[in-house]
mmCIF file of C-alpha atoms in Angstrom:
data_model
loop_
_atom_site.group_PDB
_atom_site.id
_atom_site.type_symbol
_atom_site.label_atom_id
_atom_site.label_comp_id
_atom_site.label_asym_id
_atom_site.label_seq_id
_atom_site.Cartn_x
_atom_site.Cartn_y
_atom_site.Cartn_z
ATOM 1 C CA SER A 1 -25.169 169.458 7.321
ATOM 2 C CA ALA A 2 -23.777 165.959 7.698
ATOM 3 C CA VAL A 3 -20.898 164.730 5.553
ATOM 4 C CA ILE A 4 -20.854 161.238 4.082
ATOM 5 C CA SER A 5 -17.630 159.527 3.121
ATOM 6 C CA GLN A 6 -18.334 156.886 0.485
ATOM 7 C CA LYS A 7 -15.737 154.544 -0.952
ATOM 8 C CA PRO A 8 -14.562 153.377 -3.333
ATOM 9 C CA SER A 9 -15.378 156.245 -5.673
ATOM 10 C CA ARG A 10 -15.098 153.938 -8.658
ATOM 11 C CA ASP A 11 -14.132 150.389 -9.530
ATOM 12 C CA ILE A 12 -13.882 148.087 -12.499
ATOM 13 C CA CYS A 13 -14.770 144.515 -11.610
ATOM 14 C CA GLN A 14 -14.864 141.150 -13.314
ATOM 15 C CA ARG A 15 -18.225 139.499 -13.759
ATOM 16 C CA GLY A 16 -19.037 136.937 -11.101
ATOM 17 C CA THR A 17 -17.169 138.802 -8.374
ATOM 18 C CA SER A 18 -18.557 140.941 -5.554
ATOM 19 C CA LEU A 19 -17.871 144.515 -4.464
ATOM 20 C CA THR A 20 -18.553 146.068 -1.073
ATOM 21 C CA ILE A 21 -19.213 149.792 -0.863
ATOM 22 C CA GLN A 22 -18.827 151.616 2.437
ATOM 23 C CA CYS A 23 -20.476 154.750 3.773
ATOM 24 C CA GLN A 24 -19.479 156.609 6.914
ATOM 25 C CA VAL A 25 -21.479 159.575 8.202
ATOM 26 C CA ASP A 26 -19.911 162.134 10.483
ATOM 27 C CA SER A 27 -23.096 162.785 12.476
ATOM 28 C CA GLN A 28 -25.803 160.807 14.190
ATOM 29 C CA VAL A 29 -28.446 159.901 11.646
ATOM 30 C CA THR A 30 -31.896 158.444 11.825
ATOM 31 C CA MET A 31 -32.037 156.663 8.498
ATOM 32 C CA MET A 32 -29.586 155.425 5.875
ATOM 33 C CA PHE A 33 -30.498 154.444 2.322
ATOM 34 C CA TRP A 34 -28.859 152.940 -0.752
ATOM 35 C CA TYR A 35 -29.732 154.035 -4.280
ATOM 36 C CA ARG A 36 -28.767 152.844 -7.731
ATOM 37 C CA GLN A 37 -28.466 155.122 -10.731
ATOM 38 C CA GLN A 38 -28.149 153.291 -14.029
ATOM 39 C CA PRO A 39 -26.445 155.141 -16.907
ATOM 40 C CA GLY A 40 -28.455 158.173 -17.953
ATOM 41 C CA GLN A 41 -31.239 157.334 -15.533
ATOM 42 C CA SER A 42 -32.649 158.655 -12.294
ATOM 43 C CA LEU A 43 -32.029 157.262 -8.820
ATOM 44 C CA THR A 44 -33.870 154.157 -7.701
ATOM 45 C CA LEU A 45 -34.059 153.198 -4.053
ATOM 46 C CA ILE A 46 -32.525 149.778 -3.384
ATOM 47 C CA ALA A 47 -33.165 149.513 0.333
ATOM 48 C CA THR A 48 -33.335 151.214 3.701
ATOM 49 C CA ALA A 49 -30.444 150.146 5.911
ATOM 50 C CA ASN A 50 -31.705 149.345 9.406
ATOM 51 C CA GLN A 51 -29.350 149.420 12.360
ATOM 52 C CA GLY A 52 -28.742 145.969 13.768
ATOM 53 C CA SER A 53 -31.348 144.228 11.645
ATOM 54 C CA GLU A 54 -32.062 143.206 8.082
ATOM 55 C CA ALA A 55 -32.456 145.971 5.524
ATOM 56 C CA THR A 56 -35.848 146.763 4.021
ATOM 57 C CA TYR A 57 -35.669 146.128 0.277
ATOM 58 C CA GLU A 58 -37.707 147.753 -2.457
ATOM 59 C CA SER A 59 -39.483 145.752 -5.098
ATOM 60 C CA GLY A 60 -37.034 144.232 -7.550
ATOM 61 C CA PHE A 61 -34.102 144.115 -5.123
ATOM 62 C CA VAL A 62 -33.215 141.118 -2.957
ATOM 63 C CA ILE A 63 -30.871 140.504 -0.074
ATOM 64 C CA ASP A 64 -28.927 137.745 -1.830
ATOM 65 C CA LYS A 65 -27.916 140.135 -4.591
ATOM 66 C CA PHE A 66 -27.497 143.296 -2.498
ATOM 67 C CA PRO A 67 -26.654 142.370 1.096
ATOM 68 C CA ILE A 68 -26.561 145.429 3.343
ATOM 69 C CA SER A 69 -25.148 145.889 6.803
ATOM 70 C CA ARG A 70 -25.545 148.702 9.282
ATOM 71 C CA PRO A 71 -23.753 147.744 12.487
ATOM 72 C CA ASN A 72 -24.145 151.193 14.057
ATOM 73 C CA LEU A 73 -25.929 154.491 13.481
ATOM 74 C CA THR A 74 -23.293 156.082 11.271
ATOM 75 C CA PHE A 75 -21.882 153.263 9.099
ATOM 76 C CA SER A 76 -23.349 151.064 6.386
ATOM 77 C CA THR A 77 -22.131 148.791 3.599
ATOM 78 C CA LEU A 78 -23.728 147.601 0.393
ATOM 79 C CA THR A 79 -22.384 144.548 -1.418
ATOM 80 C CA VAL A 80 -23.127 143.955 -5.074
ATOM 81 C CA SER A 81 -22.868 140.179 -5.404
ATOM 82 C CA ASN A 82 -22.124 137.921 -8.356
ATOM 83 C CA MET A 83 -21.867 140.923 -10.621
ATOM 84 C CA SER A 84 -22.858 141.043 -14.266
ATOM 85 C CA PRO A 85 -22.475 143.905 -16.779
ATOM 86 C CA GLU A 86 -26.093 144.902 -16.034
ATOM 87 C CA ASP A 87 -24.943 145.915 -12.543
ATOM 88 C CA SER A 88 -22.786 148.684 -14.000
ATOM 89 C CA SER A 89 -24.222 151.780 -12.343
ATOM 90 C CA ILE A 90 -23.553 154.508 -9.854
ATOM 91 C CA TYR A 91 -24.411 153.465 -6.321
ATOM 92 C CA LEU A 92 -25.139 156.195 -3.783
ATOM 93 C CA CYS A 93 -25.722 156.089 -0.082
ATOM 94 C CA SER A 94 -27.854 158.662 1.674
ATOM 95 C CA ALA A 95 -28.493 159.606 5.261
ATOM 96 C CA TYR A 96 -31.382 161.396 6.900
ATOM 97 C CA GLY A 97 -31.274 163.266 10.174
ATOM 98 C CA GLN A 98 -33.924 165.517 11.614
ATOM 99 C CA LEU A 99 -31.429 168.325 12.150
ATOM 100 C CA TYR A 100 -30.040 168.495 8.610
ATOM 101 C CA GLY A 101 -32.406 166.554 6.356
ATOM 102 C CA TYR A 102 -30.946 164.408 3.589
ATOM 103 C CA THR A 103 -27.294 164.090 2.609
ATOM 104 C CA PHE A 104 -25.789 162.012 -0.179
ATOM 105 C CA GLY A 105 -22.438 160.379 -0.618
ATOM 106 C CA SER A 106 -20.378 161.212 -3.690
ATOM 107 C CA GLY A 107 -21.271 157.882 -5.296
ATOM 108 C CA THR A 108 -19.458 154.766 -6.451
ATOM 109 C CA ARG A 109 -19.179 154.334 -10.199
ATOM 110 C CA LEU A 110 -19.123 150.593 -10.871
ATOM 111 C CA THR A 111 -18.199 149.071 -14.205
ATOM 112 C CA VAL A 112 -18.525 145.310 -14.624
ATOM 113 C CA VAL A 113 -16.578 143.741 -17.477
ATOM 114 C CA SER B 1 -43.668 153.003 -9.209
ATOM 115 C CA GLN B 2 -43.391 156.122 -7.116
ATOM 116 C CA GLN B 3 -41.019 157.771 -9.525
ATOM 117 C CA GLY B 4 -42.004 161.231 -10.699
ATOM 118 C CA GLU B 5 -41.761 162.632 -14.163
ATOM 119 C CA GLU B 6 -39.760 165.679 -15.152
ATOM 120 C CA ASP B 7 -39.826 167.774 -18.243
ATOM 121 C CA PRO B 8 -38.104 168.690 -20.293
ATOM 122 C CA GLN B 9 -35.664 165.774 -20.327
ATOM 123 C CA ALA B 10 -33.019 168.117 -21.675
ATOM 124 C CA LEU B 11 -32.770 171.889 -21.864
ATOM 125 C CA SER B 12 -30.145 174.027 -23.554
ATOM 126 C CA ILE B 13 -30.043 177.784 -22.984
ATOM 127 C CA GLN B 14 -27.697 180.737 -23.325
ATOM 128 C CA GLU B 15 -25.942 182.137 -20.304
ATOM 129 C CA GLY B 16 -28.051 184.831 -18.672
ATOM 130 C CA GLU B 17 -31.365 183.273 -19.676
ATOM 131 C CA ASN B 18 -33.784 181.697 -17.230
ATOM 132 C CA ALA B 19 -34.299 177.927 -17.028
ATOM 133 C CA THR B 20 -37.554 176.317 -15.946
ATOM 134 C CA MET B 21 -37.932 172.634 -15.101
ATOM 135 C CA ASN B 22 -41.156 170.893 -14.161
ATOM 136 C CA CYS B 23 -41.830 167.886 -11.998
ATOM 137 C CA SER B 24 -44.989 165.829 -11.553
ATOM 138 C CA TYR B 25 -45.506 163.175 -8.912
ATOM 139 C CA LYS B 26 -48.104 160.568 -8.108
ATOM 140 C CA THR B 27 -48.836 160.318 -4.391
ATOM 141 C CA SER B 28 -49.467 162.520 -1.384
ATOM 142 C CA ILE B 29 -46.229 164.036 -0.185
ATOM 143 C CA ASN B 30 -44.702 165.476 2.951
ATOM 144 C CA ASN B 31 -42.266 167.655 1.052
ATOM 145 C CA LEU B 32 -40.578 168.019 -2.317
ATOM 146 C CA GLN B 33 -36.921 168.705 -2.864
ATOM 147 C CA TRP B 34 -34.736 169.651 -5.780
ATOM 148 C CA TYR B 35 -31.217 168.310 -6.231
ATOM 149 C CA ARG B 36 -28.390 168.957 -8.642
ATOM 150 C CA GLN B 37 -25.966 166.337 -9.913
ATOM 151 C CA ASN B 38 -22.782 167.146 -11.773
ATOM 152 C CA SER B 39 -21.376 164.526 -14.146
ATOM 153 C CA GLY B 40 -22.960 161.519 -12.444
ATOM 154 C CA ARG B 41 -21.492 162.299 -9.063
ATOM 155 C CA GLY B 42 -23.150 162.853 -5.698
ATOM 156 C CA LEU B 43 -26.260 164.927 -5.297
ATOM 157 C CA VAL B 44 -26.298 168.453 -3.966
ATOM 158 C CA HIS B 45 -29.427 169.558 -2.155
ATOM 159 C CA LEU B 46 -30.798 172.804 -3.558
ATOM 160 C CA ILE B 47 -34.101 173.561 -1.899
ATOM 161 C CA LEU B 48 -36.950 171.937 0.004
ATOM 162 C CA ILE B 49 -40.594 172.978 -0.138
ATOM 163 C CA ARG B 50 -43.147 171.554 2.268
ATOM 164 C CA SER B 51 -46.574 170.374 1.229
ATOM 165 C CA ASN B 52 -48.227 173.384 2.900
ATOM 166 C CA GLU B 53 -46.025 175.877 1.032
ATOM 167 C CA ARG B 54 -46.700 177.206 -2.450
ATOM 168 C CA GLU B 55 -43.518 179.072 -3.318
ATOM 169 C CA LYS B 56 -39.993 179.314 -2.020
ATOM 170 C CA HIS B 57 -36.910 181.291 -2.999
ATOM 171 C CA SER B 58 -33.218 180.698 -2.469
ATOM 172 C CA GLY B 59 -30.810 183.023 -4.258
ATOM 173 C CA ARG B 60 -31.377 182.555 -7.995
ATOM 174 C CA LEU B 61 -33.718 179.617 -7.403
ATOM 175 C CA ARG B 62 -37.493 179.798 -7.228
ATOM 176 C CA VAL B 63 -39.587 176.721 -6.535
ATOM 177 C CA THR B 64 -43.356 176.421 -6.741
ATOM 178 C CA LEU B 65 -45.564 173.600 -5.562
ATOM 179 C CA ASP B 66 -49.143 172.857 -6.582
ATOM 180 C CA THR B 67 -50.384 169.909 -4.546
ATOM 181 C CA SER B 68 -53.751 169.895 -6.313
ATOM 182 C CA LYS B 69 -51.972 169.195 -9.598
ATOM 183 C CA LYS B 70 -49.195 167.183 -7.947
ATOM 184 C CA SER B 71 -46.591 169.285 -9.677
ATOM 185 C CA SER B 72 -43.630 171.532 -8.949
ATOM 186 C CA SER B 73 -41.387 173.800 -10.946
ATOM 187 C CA LEU B 74 -37.823 174.966 -10.486
ATOM 188 C CA LEU B 75 -36.785 178.279 -11.988
ATOM 189 C CA ILE B 76 -33.124 179.237 -12.224
ATOM 190 C CA THR B 77 -32.740 182.900 -13.083
ATOM 191 C CA ALA B 78 -29.775 184.536 -14.822
ATOM 192 C CA SER B 79 -28.208 181.174 -15.592
ATOM 193 C CA ARG B 80 -24.459 180.629 -15.602
ATOM 194 C CA ALA B 81 -22.282 178.067 -17.348
ATOM 195 C CA ALA B 82 -21.614 176.547 -13.909
ATOM 196 C CA ASP B 83 -25.328 175.698 -13.641
ATOM 197 C CA THR B 84 -24.806 172.999 -16.278
ATOM 198 C CA ALA B 85 -25.866 169.780 -14.534
ATOM 199 C CA SER B 86 -28.727 167.336 -14.132
ATOM 200 C CA TYR B 87 -31.565 168.441 -11.886
ATOM 201 C CA PHE B 88 -33.844 166.034 -10.043
ATOM 202 C CA CYS B 89 -36.963 166.526 -8.005
ATOM 203 C CA ALA B 90 -37.494 164.139 -5.116
ATOM 204 C CA THR B 91 -40.541 163.585 -2.971
ATOM 205 C CA SER B 92 -40.856 162.357 0.556
ATOM 206 C CA LYS B 93 -44.091 160.474 0.964
ATOM 207 C CA THR B 94 -46.211 161.244 3.959
ATOM 208 C CA GLY B 95 -45.128 159.019 6.843
ATOM 209 C CA ALA B 96 -41.990 157.750 5.093
ATOM 210 C CA ASN B 97 -38.436 159.058 5.052
ATOM 211 C CA ASN B 98 -37.003 157.647 1.845
ATOM 212 C CA LEU B 99 -36.981 159.803 -1.277
ATOM 213 C CA PHE B 100 -38.502 159.038 -4.659
ATOM 214 C CA PHE B 101 -36.743 160.752 -7.514
ATOM 215 C CA GLY B 102 -38.027 162.197 -10.754
ATOM 216 C CA THR B 103 -36.565 161.294 -14.101
ATOM 217 C CA GLY B 104 -34.351 164.377 -14.193
ATOM 218 C CA THR B 105 -33.657 167.303 -16.515
ATOM 219 C CA ARG B 106 -30.271 167.709 -18.139
ATOM 220 C CA LEU B 107 -29.532 171.452 -18.283
ATOM 221 C CA THR B 108 -26.805 172.851 -20.506
ATOM 222 C CA VAL B 109 -25.945 176.541 -20.200
ATOM 223 C CA ILE B 110 -23.948 177.793 -23.157
ATOM 224 C CA PRO B 111 -21.425 180.540 -22.338
#
């Protein structure tokens, strides 16, 4: 299966600042996704990261708040902008490839103070 | 929302007992998967069952799928303390590749 390197693994940030999370996959992938997991909750899809074009956002998530880049097939970033305490969550990236199915990064635990 | 429902929300059993978790979903699916998450970290893929399959086994895991009832169950036999984790079902909708996750079951196995 593919391996995803996600960083940072955790961060504590001041409100009003922004954090960029990176994901690197070690194999060619078809799709990359970003999820949010609020404390004690399940995973909610934020967006599908599209190579070389704007991400496709799910209802309730907007590009200004969660800008996403995917400059090539194996790398993507998610930025959490103008953070507030409500953004404190675990953020996970995921990749899908026809050969190995779905793989998840180890997550970024974000605390906004 | 595409999110599925799981029950129970929490389950506590003695080591050696079997654990059963149930998942219900709302739309037509291509496949259903079960994942494990330890302490809010990354997800570990456990097993995938396709929409045309009814039952699948992998080691101590047994998964069933009933597409007429839009439900699935995960059975962990002879549980171990190391099985303590949160378990999520996730569906892949027909024609789409992103996953929709259930609400999760928190399993505690007492040594």
